[in-house]
Amino acid sequence: MAILLLGFLSGCSLRGLPSEASAAAKRGVLDLSGWQFRSDGNVALNGDWDFFWEQLLDPGQVEAALKPDQERIQLPHTWNGYLVNGRQLSGFGCATFHLKVMLPSDSGLLALEIPTIRTAYKLWINGQEMGSSGTVGMDKQSSAPGYFPRVVYFHTEESAADITLQVSNFDHRSGGIWKQIWLGDAQKLTESYHRQLILDALFIGSLLFMGLYHLGLFLMRFKESGALYFALFCLMSGVRAMFVGEGTVFLLLPHLPWLTGIRIEYLCYYLSVPLIIMFFRGIYPQEFKLRYVRWIQWTGLLFALFVLCTPASLFSYTIPVYQAITLAVCLFCIRCVVETVRNKRDGALYVLTGVIVYAVTVVIDMMYLNEYIAKGNISMFGLFYCIFMISFIISLKSFRAFAAVETLSRQLRELNMGLEHRIKERTAELERSNRSLEKMNEDLGRLEKSRRHLLSNISHDLGTPMTLIQGYVEALIDKVVVAPEQQEKYLRLILTRINGLNRLITDLFQLSKLEARQIDFAMQEMGVEEFVQYYRDRYEIEVRNAGLTFSMQAHIQTSAAAGQKYAVYIDIDRIDQVLTNIIYNAIKHTPAGGSIALQILVDRASLVMKVQDNGSGIDPDELSLHLRPLLQKGQVPQFRRRRQRAWARYRQGNRRIPRRTHLGGKQA
């Protein structure tokens, strides 16, 4: 594909050219009398031209100066190296060129396209001046370089066209007419010239557009330095393309100085080579070694500085040297890109084809510019093909980046969805942990509160038995009780209170077990009748000694079945501790003459003990907040509330007690 494109571009750069046998000038005469311009096309005025070195002759002087052994030169060709009188010419000097073209009688309106002539010329056709570029002179002081592309139109009644060209060059290394001069029908030659201009304009516009596009990519993302290098390379190549070929820039800026134009052309060329190497270094850093890239950068910079600091008569000699360097750089790029292909880098094969095509066109142009071949000036098309391949690689890279972004976006959405699910799960776990911590905090608070209550109750329970024992002992000492039965009864009461004190002391040591909820209970099964008998006479003496009336009532609902009895599973000592606390609180807060009643209610499901007095009761302000509303509504009587609080403390001490043991009865 690259070879086909190269052949196509080569054909586009040159117009159709007839065979030399039918259209070559001989001895200063080109015979086109049998040529039909409208059907056969345009003709390049190649061949032998009359040549007058170091002479600037007008058309009349040319006719007089012609002689049989007239010096002639083969065009298109510079006069560099041409032998005149045994002397080899340099690029600097002046000369007059003359050619007589034999035309058909009905040739009509004709046109002559003047190419780049270095570096100044003046044209006559049939003795009439048709145009000029720059100032023609015999030396540097009297001449001035210039270039203005043009198509000259003329109509001749004669059967011949006598063309005279004065050319001078004191500013460029090469002088003379080094490109083809075209002759043809005015319409066809104009169409061909316009096609060339359009082709150049498309080529220039494409390069500038690609440069601006990649410059925009760099401005959007400053980290993409490769886009900046490639953008500058495209812009410089596009600007240089305006000064070569048909010289489009001189149509836009006809008064642009020739020296400024050629400086810009050379600078763009010398700086574009380091830029493209810097771009390759950016995309393939492993293959393009930095030390070689630095050498190319410094070489291009030194050549550019030489162009800026020296006249054209000097820096124009650098172009062949830099062309050789460019060829070496192309070979270096080919070697590096072959390595990238071997390493399977992205887009390396496209870069390789582009660099090879550009290297081939550079070689062709070097041979053309040094006049080894007659066709050339196609390196710009090879450059365009190379730039197109590189642009394709950059676009492919961007496409893959966008595809990767889309893939990452999709994966990110999926990850977010999974993350949301994980967050919900984690949130639920944290909520469960929070609830567990709250429950633990509540348990700790409840445990601390129970501990304080237990200490308070133990202190209270220690004080009450001690007071009773003191009273019993004083009664015995004071001979208040003298009957042996009563003394024995009092002694038994004292013994019971002492046992209670021992139990309270034991409870103090079991406080740590209570906090760990591992306190032990001495549970035993007891018949309801035995339970009632146990409490029948237990508090009577203490209550009556306090000046109060004590009564006990037991209501046992028997089953319809004969002989059925009830029993409870209970720690009698703990219950006695609770009930004693309640009874003596009632004694303390009941005035003299009052009464205290103990009721035991037994049914099939429960055993309920009630303590009722007509004392002052508990101040409502001292009630806990959660019991106060119930008390105000009459739902919790005073004696029942005390029993419930005592039993709550009793149950809290051991979670291992079955629920049915909560004073629950069971059938014996």
Coordinates of C-alpha atoms in Angstrom, one line a residue, residues 45-558:
L45 CA 10.4 23.4 -22.3
N46 CA 13.3 21.0 -21.7
G47 CA 16.4 20.6 -23.8
D48 CA 19.2 22.9 -25.1
W49 CA 18.8 26.6 -24.4
D50 CA 21.1 29.3 -25.6
F51 CA 23.3 30.3 -22.7
F52 CA 25.1 33.6 -22.3
W53 CA 27.2 33.6 -19.0
E54 CA 27.9 36.8 -17.3
Q55 CA 25.8 38.6 -19.8
L56 CA 22.4 40.3 -19.3
L57 CA 21.1 40.6 -22.8
D58 CA 17.8 42.0 -24.0
P59 CA 16.0 40.2 -26.9
G60 CA 17.6 42.4 -29.5
Q61 CA 21.0 41.8 -28.2
V62 CA 20.4 38.1 -28.1
E63 CA 19.8 38.0 -31.8
A64 CA 23.0 39.9 -32.5
A65 CA 25.0 37.7 -30.0
L66 CA 24.0 34.4 -31.4
K67 CA 26.7 32.6 -33.3
P68 CA 27.2 29.2 -34.8
D69 CA 29.2 27.8 -31.9
Q70 CA 26.9 29.3 -29.3
E71 CA 27.2 28.1 -25.7
R72 CA 24.2 26.1 -24.6
I73 CA 22.9 24.5 -21.4
Q74 CA 20.6 21.6 -20.7
L75 CA 17.5 22.6 -18.8
P76 CA 16.1 22.1 -16.2
H77 CA 19.4 22.3 -14.4
T78 CA 21.3 24.8 -12.3
W79 CA 24.4 26.3 -13.7
N80 CA 26.4 25.0 -10.8
G81 CA 29.3 22.9 -12.1
Y82 CA 28.7 23.8 -15.8
L83 CA 31.8 24.4 -17.9
V84 CA 32.1 27.7 -19.7
N85 CA 35.4 28.3 -21.5
G86 CA 37.0 25.6 -19.5
R87 CA 35.9 27.1 -16.2
Q88 CA 33.5 25.4 -13.8
L89 CA 30.7 27.7 -12.7
S90 CA 29.6 28.2 -9.1
G91 CA 26.1 29.1 -8.0
F92 CA 26.8 32.8 -7.9
G93 CA 26.6 34.9 -11.1
C94 CA 24.3 36.0 -13.9
A95 CA 23.3 34.8 -17.3
T96 CA 20.8 35.1 -20.2
F97 CA 18.8 32.1 -21.4
H98 CA 17.2 32.0 -24.9
L99 CA 14.9 29.5 -26.6
K100 CA 12.9 29.7 -29.8
V101 CA 9.7 27.6 -29.9
M102 CA 8.1 26.8 -33.2
L103 CA 4.3 26.9 -32.8
P104 CA 1.4 25.7 -34.9
S105 CA -0.4 28.4 -36.9
D106 CA -3.7 28.0 -34.9
S107 CA -2.2 27.8 -31.4
G108 CA -4.5 30.6 -30.0
L109 CA -4.0 32.0 -26.5
L110 CA -1.0 30.4 -24.8
A111 CA 0.3 30.4 -21.3
L112 CA 3.8 30.0 -19.8
E113 CA 4.2 28.9 -16.1
I114 CA 7.4 30.3 -14.5
P115 CA 8.8 28.0 -11.7
T116 CA 11.2 28.9 -8.9
I117 CA 14.2 30.6 -10.4
R118 CA 17.1 31.4 -8.2
T119 CA 17.0 34.1 -7.3
A120 CA 15.9 36.9 -9.7
Y121 CA 14.7 36.9 -13.3
K122 CA 13.2 39.0 -16.1
L123 CA 11.2 37.5 -18.9
W124 CA 10.6 38.6 -22.5
I125 CA 8.4 36.8 -25.1
N126 CA 8.8 37.9 -28.7
G127 CA 10.6 41.0 -27.5
Q128 CA 7.8 42.0 -25.1
E129 CA 8.6 42.1 -21.3
M130 CA 6.1 39.7 -19.6
G131 CA 7.2 39.8 -16.0
S132 CA 10.0 39.7 -13.4
S133 CA 10.9 38.6 -9.9
G134 CA 13.4 40.5 -7.8
T135 CA 16.1 42.6 -9.4
V136 CA 18.5 41.2 -12.0
G137 CA 22.0 42.5 -11.7
M138 CA 25.6 41.9 -12.6
D139 CA 26.7 41.7 -9.0
K140 CA 25.3 41.4 -5.5
Q141 CA 25.1 45.2 -5.0
S142 CA 23.0 45.7 -8.1
S143 CA 20.7 42.7 -7.7
A144 CA 18.0 41.7 -5.2
P145 CA 16.5 38.2 -4.7
G146 CA 12.8 37.6 -5.1
Y147 CA 10.3 35.0 -6.0
F148 CA 6.7 35.4 -7.2
P149 CA 5.0 32.5 -8.8
R150 CA 3.1 33.4 -11.9
V151 CA 1.5 32.2 -15.1
V152 CA 2.2 34.4 -18.1
Y153 CA -0.4 34.6 -20.9
F154 CA 0.4 35.7 -24.5
H155 CA -1.0 35.5 -28.0
T156 CA 1.3 35.6 -31.0
E157 CA 0.4 36.0 -34.7
E158 CA 3.7 34.5 -35.6
S159 CA 4.5 30.8 -35.9
A160 CA 7.2 31.0 -33.2
A161 CA 7.7 32.3 -29.7
D162 CA 11.1 33.8 -28.9
I163 CA 11.7 33.4 -25.1
T164 CA 14.4 35.4 -23.4
L165 CA 15.2 35.1 -19.6
Q166 CA 17.7 37.1 -17.7
V167 CA 18.7 35.4 -14.4
S168 CA 21.0 36.4 -11.6
N169 CA 21.9 34.8 -8.3
F170 CA 24.2 36.1 -5.5
D171 CA 22.2 34.8 -2.5
H172 CA 21.8 31.1 -2.8
R173 CA 24.2 28.2 -3.3
S174 CA 22.4 27.1 -6.5
G175 CA 21.6 29.4 -9.4
G176 CA 19.7 29.2 -12.7
I177 CA 16.6 27.5 -13.9
W178 CA 16.4 24.2 -11.9
K179 CA 12.7 23.5 -12.5
Q180 CA 10.7 22.9 -15.6
I181 CA 9.1 25.7 -17.5
W182 CA 5.7 24.7 -18.8
L183 CA 4.0 25.9 -22.1
G184 CA 0.5 25.1 -23.1
D185 CA -3.0 26.2 -23.9
A186 CA -4.0 29.0 -21.6
Q187 CA -7.1 27.2 -20.3
K188 CA -5.4 23.8 -19.8
L189 CA -2.3 25.2 -18.3
T190 CA -4.3 27.4 -15.9
E191 CA -6.4 24.4 -14.9
S192 CA -3.2 22.4 -14.2
Y193 CA -1.7 25.2 -12.2
H194 CA -4.9 25.6 -10.2
R195 CA -4.9 21.8 -9.5
Q196 CA -1.4 22.1 -8.1
L197 CA -2.4 25.1 -6.0
I198 CA -5.5 23.2 -4.6
L199 CA -3.4 20.1 -4.0
D200 CA -0.9 22.2 -2.1
A201 CA -3.6 24.1 -0.2
L202 CA -5.2 20.8 0.9
F203 CA -1.9 19.4 1.9
I204 CA -1.0 22.6 3.9
G205 CA -4.5 22.8 5.5
S206 CA -4.4 19.1 6.5
L207 CA -1.0 19.6 8.3
L208 CA -2.1 22.8 10.0
F209 CA -5.4 21.3 11.1
M210 CA -3.7 18.2 12.5
G211 CA -1.3 20.5 14.3
L212 CA -4.0 22.6 15.8
Y213 CA -6.0 19.5 16.8
H214 CA -3.2 18.0 18.7
L215 CA -2.3 21.3 20.2
G216 CA -5.9 21.4 21.6
L217 CA -5.4 18.0 23.0
F218 CA -2.3 19.2 24.8
L219 CA -4.1 22.3 26.2
M220 CA -6.8 20.0 27.6
R221 CA -4.2 17.7 29.2
F222 CA -0.8 19.2 29.8
K223 CA 0.7 15.9 30.8
E224 CA 0.4 14.8 27.1
S225 CA 3.8 16.3 26.1
G226 CA 3.9 14.0 23.0
A227 CA 0.8 15.7 21.7
L228 CA 2.6 19.1 22.0
Y229 CA 5.7 17.8 20.1
F230 CA 3.5 16.3 17.3
A231 CA 1.4 19.5 17.1
L232 CA 4.5 21.7 16.7
F233 CA 5.9 19.2 14.1
C234 CA 2.7 19.4 12.0
L235 CA 2.5 23.2 12.3
M236 CA 6.1 23.6 11.2
S237 CA 5.6 21.1 8.4
G238 CA 2.5 23.0 7.2
V239 CA 4.3 26.3 7.3
R240 CA 7.2 25.0 5.4
A241 CA 4.9 23.5 2.8
M242 CA 3.7 27.0 2.1
F243 CA 7.2 28.0 0.9
V244 CA 8.0 25.0 -1.3
G245 CA 6.2 23.6 -4.3
E246 CA 4.1 26.3 -5.9
G247 CA 5.1 28.8 -3.3
T248 CA 1.5 29.4 -2.0
V249 CA 2.7 31.8 0.7
F250 CA 3.9 34.3 -2.0
L251 CA 0.4 34.4 -3.5
L252 CA -1.0 35.3 0.0
L253 CA 1.9 37.7 0.9
P254 CA 3.4 39.0 -2.4
H255 CA 5.6 41.5 -0.7
L256 CA 7.1 39.0 1.8
P257 CA 10.9 39.4 1.6
W258 CA 12.7 36.5 -0.1
L259 CA 15.3 36.3 2.7
T260 CA 12.5 36.1 5.4
G261 CA 10.7 33.4 3.4
I262 CA 13.8 31.2 3.0
R263 CA 14.8 31.6 6.7
I264 CA 11.3 30.4 7.7
E265 CA 11.5 27.5 5.3
Y266 CA 14.9 26.4 6.6
L267 CA 14.0 26.9 10.3
C268 CA 10.8 24.9 10.0
Y269 CA 12.8 22.0 8.4
Y270 CA 15.7 22.1 10.9
L271 CA 13.4 22.2 13.9
S272 CA 10.8 19.7 12.8
V273 CA 13.2 16.8 12.8
P274 CA 14.1 17.0 16.6
L275 CA 10.4 17.5 17.3
I276 CA 9.3 14.3 15.6
I277 CA 12.1 12.4 17.4
M278 CA 11.0 13.8 20.7
F279 CA 7.5 12.6 19.9
F280 CA 8.8 9.1 19.1
R281 CA 10.8 9.2 22.3
G282 CA 7.6 10.0 24.2
I283 CA 5.6 7.1 22.9
Y284 CA 8.5 4.6 22.7
P285 CA 10.9 5.6 25.5
Q286 CA 12.6 2.1 25.7
E287 CA 13.6 1.9 22.1
F288 CA 14.5 5.6 21.4
K289 CA 17.5 6.1 23.6
L290 CA 17.8 9.5 25.2
R291 CA 21.4 10.1 24.3
Y292 CA 20.6 9.8 20.5
V293 CA 17.6 12.0 20.9
R294 CA 19.7 14.7 22.7
W295 CA 22.2 14.5 19.8
I296 CA 19.5 15.1 17.2
Q297 CA 18.1 18.0 19.3
W298 CA 21.4 19.8 19.6
T299 CA 22.1 19.2 15.9
G300 CA 18.8 20.8 14.8
L301 CA 19.3 23.7 17.2
L302 CA 22.8 24.4 15.9
F303 CA 21.6 24.4 12.3
A304 CA 18.7 26.7 13.2
L305 CA 21.0 29.2 15.0
F306 CA 23.3 29.1 11.9
V307 CA 20.3 30.0 9.7
L308 CA 19.4 33.0 12.0
C309 CA 23.0 34.3 12.2
T310 CA 24.3 34.0 8.7
P311 CA 23.2 35.2 5.2
A312 CA 21.5 32.9 2.8
S313 CA 24.6 32.7 0.7
L314 CA 26.1 30.7 3.6
F315 CA 23.3 28.9 5.3
S316 CA 21.9 27.6 2.0
Y317 CA 24.9 25.3 1.9
T318 CA 23.7 23.5 5.0
I319 CA 20.7 22.0 3.3
P320 CA 22.5 19.0 1.7
V321 CA 24.2 18.3 5.0
Y322 CA 21.0 18.4 6.9
Q323 CA 19.3 16.2 4.3
A324 CA 22.0 13.6 4.9
I325 CA 21.4 14.0 8.6
T326 CA 17.6 13.6 8.0
L327 CA 18.3 10.4 6.1
A328 CA 20.4 9.1 9.0
V329 CA 17.6 10.0 11.4
C330 CA 15.1 8.1 9.2
L331 CA 17.3 5.1 9.3
F332 CA 17.7 5.4 13.1
C333 CA 13.9 5.7 13.4
I334 CA 13.4 2.6 11.2
R335 CA 15.8 0.6 13.3
C336 CA 14.1 1.7 16.6
V337 CA 10.6 1.2 15.1
V338 CA 11.6 -2.3 13.9
E339 CA 12.6 -3.0 17.5
T340 CA 9.2 -1.7 18.7
V341 CA 7.5 -4.0 16.3
R342 CA 9.6 -6.9 17.6
N343 CA 8.5 -5.9 21.2
K344 CA 4.9 -5.7 20.0
R345 CA 4.3 -2.1 20.9
D346 CA 1.0 -0.5 20.1
G347 CA 0.9 1.0 16.6
A348 CA 4.5 0.2 15.9
L349 CA 3.7 -1.3 12.5
Y350 CA 1.9 1.8 11.3
V351 CA 4.8 4.0 12.4
L352 CA 7.2 1.7 10.5
T353 CA 5.4 2.0 7.2
G354 CA 5.1 5.8 7.6
V355 CA 8.8 6.2 8.4
I356 CA 9.8 4.0 5.5
V357 CA 7.7 5.9 3.0
Y358 CA 9.0 9.2 4.2
A359 CA 12.6 7.9 4.1
V360 CA 12.1 6.8 0.4
T361 CA 10.7 10.2 -0.6
V362 CA 13.5 12.0 1.2
V363 CA 16.0 9.9 -0.8
I364 CA 14.2 10.8 -4.0
D365 CA 14.1 14.5 -3.2
M366 CA 17.8 14.5 -2.3
M367 CA 18.6 13.0 -5.7
Y368 CA 16.3 15.4 -7.4
L369 CA 17.7 18.5 -5.7
N370 CA 21.2 17.4 -6.5
E371 CA 20.1 16.9 -10.1
Y372 CA 20.7 13.2 -10.2
I373 CA 17.1 12.5 -11.4
A374 CA 14.6 14.6 -13.3
K375 CA 11.6 13.9 -11.1
G376 CA 11.2 14.6 -7.4
N377 CA 9.9 17.1 -4.9
I378 CA 7.7 14.4 -3.3
S379 CA 9.1 14.3 0.2
M380 CA 6.2 16.5 1.5
F381 CA 3.8 13.8 0.4
G382 CA 5.8 11.1 2.1
L383 CA 5.8 13.4 5.2
F384 CA 2.0 13.7 5.0
Y385 CA 1.7 9.9 4.8
C386 CA 4.0 9.5 7.8
I387 CA 2.0 12.2 9.8
F388 CA -1.2 10.5 8.8
M389 CA 0.0 7.1 10.2
I390 CA 1.2 8.8 13.4
S391 CA -2.1 10.6 13.8
F392 CA -3.9 7.3 13.3
I393 CA -1.8 5.8 16.1
I394 CA -2.6 8.8 18.4
S395 CA -6.3 8.4 17.6
L396 CA -6.1 4.7 18.2
K397 CA -4.4 5.4 21.6
S398 CA -7.1 7.9 22.5
F399 CA -9.8 5.4 21.4
R400 CA -8.3 2.7 23.6
A401 CA -8.1 5.2 26.4
F402 CA -11.8 6.1 26.0
A403 CA -12.6 2.4 25.8
A404 CA -10.6 1.8 29.0
V405 CA -12.4 4.7 30.7
E406 CA -15.8 3.2 29.7
T407 CA -14.7 -0.2 31.0
L408 CA -13.5 1.4 34.2
S409 CA -16.7 3.4 34.5
R410 CA -18.8 0.3 34.2
Q411 CA -16.6 -1.6 36.7
L412 CA -16.8 1.4 39.0
R413 CA -20.6 1.5 38.8
E414 CA -20.6 -2.3 39.5
L415 CA -18.2 -1.7 42.4
N416 CA -20.3 1.1 43.7
M417 CA -23.4 -1.1 43.6
G418 CA -21.5 -3.8 45.4
L419 CA -20.0 -1.2 47.8
E420 CA -23.5 0.1 48.6
H421 CA -24.6 -3.4 49.4
R422 CA -21.5 -3.9 51.5
I423 CA -22.1 -0.5 53.2
K424 CA -25.7 -1.6 54.0
E425 CA -24.4 -4.9 55.4
R426 CA -21.7 -3.1 57.4
T427 CA -24.2 -0.6 58.6
A428 CA -26.5 -3.4 59.7
E429 CA -23.6 -5.0 61.5
L430 CA -22.7 -1.7 63.1
E431 CA -26.3 -1.2 64.2
R432 CA -26.3 -4.7 65.7
S433 CA -23.1 -4.0 67.4
N434 CA -24.4 -0.6 68.6
R435 CA -27.5 -2.3 70.0
S436 CA -25.4 -4.9 71.7
L437 CA -23.2 -2.2 73.2
E438 CA -26.3 -0.3 74.3
K439 CA -27.7 -3.5 75.9
M440 CA -24.3 -4.1 77.6
N441 CA -24.4 -0.5 78.8
E442 CA -27.9 -1.0 80.1
D443 CA -26.8 -4.2 81.8
L444 CA -23.9 -2.5 83.4
G445 CA -26.0 0.4 84.5
R446 CA -28.6 -2.0 85.9
L447 CA -25.8 -4.0 87.6
E448 CA -24.4 -0.9 89.2
K449 CA -27.8 0.1 90.3
S450 CA -28.5 -3.4 91.7
R451 CA -25.2 -3.3 93.5
R452 CA -26.0 0.0 95.2
H453 CA -29.5 -1.2 96.1
L454 CA -28.0 -4.4 97.5
L455 CA -25.5 -2.6 99.6
S456 CA -28.2 -0.3 100.8
N457 CA -30.5 -3.2 101.6
I458 CA -27.7 -5.2 103.3
S459 CA -26.9 -2.1 105.5
H460 CA -30.6 -1.8 106.3
D461 CA -31.0 -5.5 106.9
L462 CA -28.0 -5.5 109.2
G463 CA -29.5 -2.7 111.3
T464 CA -32.9 -4.2 111.8
P465 CA -31.9 -7.7 113.2
M466 CA -29.4 -6.1 115.5
T467 CA -32.1 -3.8 116.9
L468 CA -34.4 -6.8 117.4
I469 CA -31.7 -9.0 119.0
Q470 CA -30.9 -6.1 121.3
G471 CA -34.6 -5.8 122.3
Y472 CA -34.9 -9.6 122.8
V473 CA -31.8 -9.7 125.0
E474 CA -32.9 -6.6 127.0
A475 CA -36.3 -8.3 127.6
L476 CA -34.6 -11.4 128.9
I477 CA -32.2 -9.5 131.1
D478 CA -34.9 -7.2 132.5
K479 CA -37.0 -10.3 133.3
V480 CA -39.8 -9.1 131.1
V481 CA -40.2 -12.6 129.9
V482 CA -40.0 -15.1 132.7
A483 CA -42.1 -18.1 131.4
P484 CA -39.8 -20.8 130.2
E485 CA -41.9 -21.3 127.0
Q486 CA -41.6 -17.5 126.2
Q487 CA -37.9 -17.4 127.0
E488 CA -37.3 -20.4 124.7
K489 CA -39.4 -18.6 122.0
Y490 CA -37.4 -15.4 122.4
L491 CA -34.1 -17.4 122.3
R492 CA -35.3 -19.0 119.1
L493 CA -36.1 -15.6 117.6
I494 CA -32.6 -14.4 118.6
L495 CA -31.1 -17.5 117.0
T496 CA -33.0 -16.8 113.8
R497 CA -31.9 -13.2 113.7
I498 CA -28.3 -14.2 114.2
N499 CA -28.6 -16.7 111.4
G500 CA -30.0 -13.9 109.3
L501 CA -27.0 -11.8 110.2
N502 CA -24.6 -14.5 109.2
R503 CA -26.5 -14.8 105.9
L504 CA -26.1 -11.1 105.3
I505 CA -22.4 -11.2 106.0
T506 CA -22.1 -14.1 103.6
D507 CA -24.0 -11.9 101.0
L508 CA -21.4 -9.3 101.3
F509 CA -18.8 -11.8 100.2
Q510 CA -21.0 -12.9 97.4
L511 CA -21.4 -9.4 96.1
S512 CA -18.8 -10.0 93.4
K513 CA -20.7 -13.1 92.4
L514 CA -23.9 -11.0 92.2
E515 CA -22.2 -8.6 89.9
A516 CA -21.1 -11.5 87.7
R517 CA -24.7 -12.9 88.0
Q518 CA -23.4 -16.1 89.4
I519 CA -24.9 -16.0 93.0
D520 CA -26.3 -19.2 94.3
F521 CA -29.7 -19.9 95.7
A522 CA -30.7 -22.6 98.1
M523 CA -33.9 -23.7 96.3
Q524 CA -36.1 -26.3 98.0
E525 CA -39.6 -27.6 97.6
M526 CA -42.0 -26.7 100.4
G527 CA -45.7 -27.5 100.8
V528 CA -48.1 -24.6 100.9
E529 CA -49.4 -25.5 104.3
E530 CA -45.9 -25.8 105.7
F531 CA -45.1 -22.4 104.1
V532 CA -48.1 -20.8 105.7
Q533 CA -47.4 -22.3 109.1
Y534 CA -43.8 -21.0 108.9
Y535 CA -44.9 -17.4 108.7
R536 CA -47.9 -17.7 111.0
D537 CA -46.1 -16.8 114.3
R538 CA -42.9 -15.4 112.8
Y539 CA -43.7 -11.6 113.1
E540 CA -46.5 -11.6 115.7
I541 CA -44.3 -10.8 118.7
E542 CA -42.3 -8.0 117.0
V543 CA -45.4 -6.3 115.8
R544 CA -47.2 -6.5 119.1
N545 CA -44.1 -5.3 121.0
A546 CA -44.2 -2.2 118.8
G547 CA -47.8 -1.5 120.0
L548 CA -49.4 -2.6 116.7
T549 CA -52.0 -5.2 115.9
F550 CA -50.8 -8.1 113.7
S551 CA -53.1 -10.5 111.8
M552 CA -52.4 -13.2 109.2
Q553 CA -54.8 -14.6 106.7
A554 CA -54.3 -17.5 104.4
H555 CA -56.6 -18.2 101.5
I556 CA -55.9 -21.5 99.8
Q557 CA -58.1 -22.4 96.8
T558 CA -58.2 -26.2 96.8

